[in-house]
Coordinates of C-alpha atoms in Angstrom, one line a residue:
M1 CA 111.4 80.7 -191.5
S2 CA 111.0 83.0 -188.5
T3 CA 113.4 81.9 -185.8
T4 CA 113.6 82.5 -182.1
T5 CA 117.3 82.9 -181.2
T6 CA 119.3 82.7 -178.1
D7 CA 121.0 85.7 -176.7
T8 CA 124.4 84.6 -178.1
P9 CA 124.8 84.9 -181.8
A10 CA 124.4 81.4 -183.3
P11 CA 127.7 80.1 -184.8
Q12 CA 127.5 78.8 -188.4
Q13 CA 127.0 75.1 -188.1
P14 CA 126.4 72.4 -190.6
A15 CA 123.1 70.7 -190.9
S16 CA 124.8 67.3 -190.0
P17 CA 126.8 66.7 -187.1
P18 CA 130.5 67.7 -187.1
P19 CA 132.7 64.8 -188.3
S20 CA 134.3 64.1 -184.9
T21 CA 130.7 63.6 -183.4
P22 CA 129.7 60.0 -182.7
T23 CA 126.9 58.6 -184.8
D24 CA 126.0 55.5 -183.0
A25 CA 125.3 54.4 -179.4
S26 CA 128.6 52.4 -179.0
Q27 CA 130.7 55.6 -179.6
L28 CA 128.5 57.8 -177.3
N29 CA 130.0 56.5 -174.1
T30 CA 133.3 58.1 -175.2
Y31 CA 131.8 61.5 -174.8
Y32 CA 129.5 60.7 -172.1
T33 CA 132.0 60.6 -169.3
W34 CA 132.2 62.6 -166.1
S35 CA 135.8 63.7 -167.2
T36 CA 134.5 65.2 -170.2
F37 CA 131.7 67.1 -168.4
F38 CA 134.2 68.5 -165.8
N39 CA 136.6 69.4 -168.4
I40 CA 134.0 71.6 -170.0
L41 CA 133.1 73.1 -166.6
L42 CA 136.8 73.8 -165.9
S43 CA 137.4 75.3 -169.5
R44 CA 140.0 72.5 -170.2
S45 CA 138.3 71.3 -173.4
T46 CA 138.7 72.8 -176.8
P47 CA 135.6 74.3 -178.6
T48 CA 135.6 71.3 -180.9
E49 CA 135.4 68.8 -178.0
T50 CA 132.8 70.9 -176.1
A51 CA 130.5 71.0 -179.3
S52 CA 131.1 67.2 -180.1
Y53 CA 130.1 66.4 -176.3
F54 CA 126.9 68.5 -176.6
A55 CA 126.1 67.2 -180.0
A56 CA 126.6 63.6 -178.7
R57 CA 124.3 64.3 -175.6
D58 CA 121.7 65.9 -177.8
L59 CA 121.8 62.9 -180.2
A60 CA 121.6 60.4 -177.4
N61 CA 118.6 62.0 -175.8
E62 CA 116.7 62.8 -179.1
A63 CA 113.8 60.5 -178.6
S64 CA 113.3 61.3 -175.0
D65 CA 113.6 65.2 -175.5
C66 CA 111.3 65.0 -178.4
A67 CA 108.6 63.0 -176.6
R68 CA 109.0 65.3 -173.4
C69 CA 108.4 68.4 -175.9
T70 CA 105.4 66.8 -177.6
Q71 CA 103.8 66.0 -174.2
T72 CA 104.4 69.5 -173.0
V73 CA 102.8 71.0 -176.2
T74 CA 99.7 68.9 -175.9
S75 CA 99.4 69.9 -172.2
L76 CA 100.0 73.7 -173.0
F77 CA 97.3 73.6 -175.7
K78 CA 94.8 72.6 -173.0
T79 CA 95.9 74.5 -170.0
S80 CA 98.2 77.6 -170.9
P81 CA 96.0 80.8 -171.2
I82 CA 98.4 82.6 -173.6
V83 CA 98.7 79.6 -175.9
R84 CA 95.0 79.0 -176.1
F85 CA 94.3 82.7 -176.8
L86 CA 96.8 82.8 -179.5
R87 CA 95.4 79.6 -181.0
D88 CA 91.9 81.0 -180.9
E89 CA 93.0 84.4 -182.5
T90 CA 95.0 82.6 -185.3
R91 CA 91.9 80.3 -185.8
A92 CA 89.7 83.4 -186.3
L93 CA 92.0 84.9 -188.8
S94 CA 92.7 81.9 -190.8
G95 CA 89.0 81.5 -192.0
G96 CA 89.7 78.0 -193.6
R97 CA 92.5 79.4 -195.7
H98 CA 95.1 77.5 -193.8
S99 CA 95.2 74.6 -191.5
E100 CA 94.3 75.3 -187.8
I101 CA 97.6 75.6 -185.8
G102 CA 97.3 73.1 -183.0
P103 CA 99.3 70.3 -181.6
A104 CA 99.5 68.6 -185.0
Q105 CA 101.2 71.6 -186.6
I106 CA 103.8 71.8 -183.8
H107 CA 107.0 69.7 -184.6
C108 CA 109.4 68.9 -181.8
R109 CA 112.7 68.1 -183.3
R110 CA 116.4 68.1 -182.3
C111 CA 118.2 71.1 -183.7
T112 CA 121.8 71.6 -184.5
T113 CA 121.7 75.4 -184.5
R114 CA 121.3 77.6 -181.4
Q115 CA 117.7 78.5 -182.1
S116 CA 114.7 77.5 -179.7
G117 CA 112.1 77.4 -182.5
G118 CA 110.9 78.7 -185.8
F119 CA 107.7 79.3 -187.8
D120 CA 106.6 78.8 -191.4
M121 CA 103.2 79.3 -192.7
D122 CA 103.3 76.0 -195.0
Y123 CA 105.2 74.0 -192.4
G124 CA 104.0 75.0 -189.0
I125 CA 106.0 75.6 -186.0
L126 CA 109.3 74.1 -184.9
L127 CA 110.4 73.6 -181.4
C128 CA 114.0 72.6 -180.7
A129 CA 113.5 70.0 -178.1
N130 CA 117.1 69.6 -177.1
H131 CA 117.1 73.3 -176.2
L132 CA 114.0 73.6 -174.2
Q133 CA 114.8 72.7 -170.7
S134 CA 111.5 73.5 -168.9
R135 CA 107.6 73.8 -169.4
A136 CA 108.0 77.6 -168.9
Q137 CA 110.6 78.0 -171.7
T138 CA 108.6 75.8 -174.0
E139 CA 105.5 77.8 -173.3
D140 CA 107.4 81.2 -174.1
T141 CA 108.8 79.8 -177.2
L142 CA 105.5 78.4 -178.4
A143 CA 103.8 81.8 -177.6
H144 CA 106.6 83.5 -179.7
E145 CA 106.0 81.5 -182.6
L146 CA 102.1 81.7 -182.3
V147 CA 102.6 85.6 -182.5
H148 CA 104.5 85.0 -185.8
A149 CA 101.6 82.9 -187.1
Y150 CA 99.1 85.7 -186.1
D151 CA 101.2 88.4 -187.8
H152 CA 101.5 86.4 -191.1
L153 CA 97.7 85.9 -191.1
R154 CA 96.9 89.5 -189.9
F155 CA 99.5 91.6 -191.8
D156 CA 100.8 89.4 -194.8
V157 CA 104.4 89.5 -193.5
Q158 CA 106.8 89.1 -196.3
R159 CA 109.7 86.9 -195.7
T160 CA 112.4 88.9 -197.5
D161 CA 111.3 92.3 -196.1
L162 CA 113.7 93.0 -193.2
R163 CA 111.3 95.7 -192.0
H164 CA 108.4 93.2 -191.9
Q165 CA 110.6 90.7 -190.1
A166 CA 111.9 93.1 -187.6
C167 CA 108.4 94.2 -186.7
T168 CA 107.1 90.6 -186.1
E169 CA 110.3 89.9 -184.1
I170 CA 109.8 92.8 -181.9
R171 CA 106.1 91.8 -181.2
A172 CA 106.9 88.3 -180.6
S173 CA 109.6 89.0 -178.0
T174 CA 107.4 91.6 -176.4
L175 CA 104.1 89.6 -176.1
S176 CA 105.3 86.1 -175.6
G177 CA 106.5 86.7 -172.1
E178 CA 110.1 85.6 -172.9
C179 CA 111.5 89.1 -172.1
R180 CA 109.8 89.5 -168.7
F181 CA 111.7 90.6 -165.8
T182 CA 111.9 87.4 -163.9
R183 CA 113.2 85.6 -167.0
E184 CA 115.8 88.2 -167.9
F185 CA 117.1 88.6 -164.2
F186 CA 117.1 85.1 -163.0
G187 CA 117.5 83.2 -166.3
R188 CA 119.8 85.4 -168.4
R189 CA 121.5 87.3 -165.6
Q190 CA 120.5 90.5 -167.4
W191 CA 120.3 92.6 -164.0
K192 CA 119.3 96.1 -165.2
V193 CA 116.2 97.4 -163.6
T194 CA 115.3 100.4 -166.0
Q195 CA 114.3 99.6 -169.6
Q196 CA 114.9 96.0 -169.2
L197 CA 112.0 94.9 -171.4
Q198 CA 112.8 97.2 -174.2
E199 CA 116.7 96.3 -174.2
C200 CA 115.7 92.6 -174.2
V201 CA 113.3 93.0 -177.0
R202 CA 115.8 94.9 -179.1
R203 CA 118.6 92.5 -178.5
R204 CA 116.5 89.4 -179.5
A205 CA 115.0 91.1 -182.5
T206 CA 118.4 92.3 -183.7
L207 CA 120.0 88.7 -183.2
S208 CA 117.2 87.2 -185.1
L209 CA 117.3 89.7 -187.9
M210 CA 121.1 89.2 -188.2
H211 CA 120.5 85.5 -189.3
R212 CA 118.4 86.3 -192.2
P213 CA 120.3 86.1 -195.5
E214 CA 119.2 89.8 -196.5
C215 CA 120.9 91.2 -193.5
K216 CA 124.3 92.5 -194.0
D217 CA 125.6 92.7 -190.4
E218 CA 124.7 93.6 -186.8
A219 CA 124.7 97.3 -187.6
H220 CA 122.3 96.7 -190.5
A221 CA 119.9 94.6 -188.1
S222 CA 120.1 97.3 -185.4
R223 CA 119.3 100.1 -187.9
I224 CA 116.3 98.1 -189.2
V225 CA 115.0 97.4 -185.7
N226 CA 115.3 101.1 -184.8
E227 CA 113.3 102.1 -187.8
V228 CA 110.3 100.2 -186.9
W229 CA 110.7 100.2 -183.1
E230 CA 108.1 102.8 -182.0
S231 CA 105.2 101.4 -184.0
C232 CA 105.8 97.7 -183.6
F233 CA 106.7 97.7 -179.9
R234 CA 103.5 99.6 -179.0
D235 CA 101.2 97.3 -181.2
T236 CA 100.1 94.5 -178.7
R237 CA 97.3 93.0 -181.1
P238 CA 95.7 90.7 -180.5
F239 CA 96.2 91.5 -176.7
D240 CA 94.7 94.6 -175.1
E241 CA 98.1 95.3 -173.4
I242 CA 101.3 93.3 -172.9
Y243 CA 100.1 90.1 -171.3
R244 CA 103.0 89.4 -169.0

């Protein structure tokens, strides 16, 4: 599955909550306190306590987060130009060989890793509802995964080929809008003016590649990204140019 990662390398986390994480509503109040929250802000909590707090918060808000995400996805397929365009382009390539990618193939779930979403041709698109804080972020993430869907249909991307994966990650970060200047400058506090887009795309593609089992380490990921950079960064299909 192709994944959209955050700018900080994701720690290795178990699929299930850590042992200290509460698993029922009666225990959540222990973590859901102002004191815990402020201890995190003041760096007084341990990494385990911080992880437990956020895991508990995500668990408590799972239903509302997923409902909000699903509602946003439905709206985006009706009103977002980039989402509608990519849906139409993937539909044209599918030719009946695969189910059309629409709201029914978008799965909003609570994620325990630091990713925002993922794509699999057989499963569809995963959106990590607990990590998507706004409509704009959801739109960028959905557009990113739709670029992956387009690439898999157009170029027959191989899951275990790191060059293929690097190329589709470069294209998805470039074309989705997640690396546009305002997102980097105000959202991620990346304050460089020159080569901002290129640095963002390289960073995110490298991080995503690092979490694939075929990748040895960061140096390996960076080398693969550099090898395919020129052709993949300049390839804006299905757009005539970088959309935003």
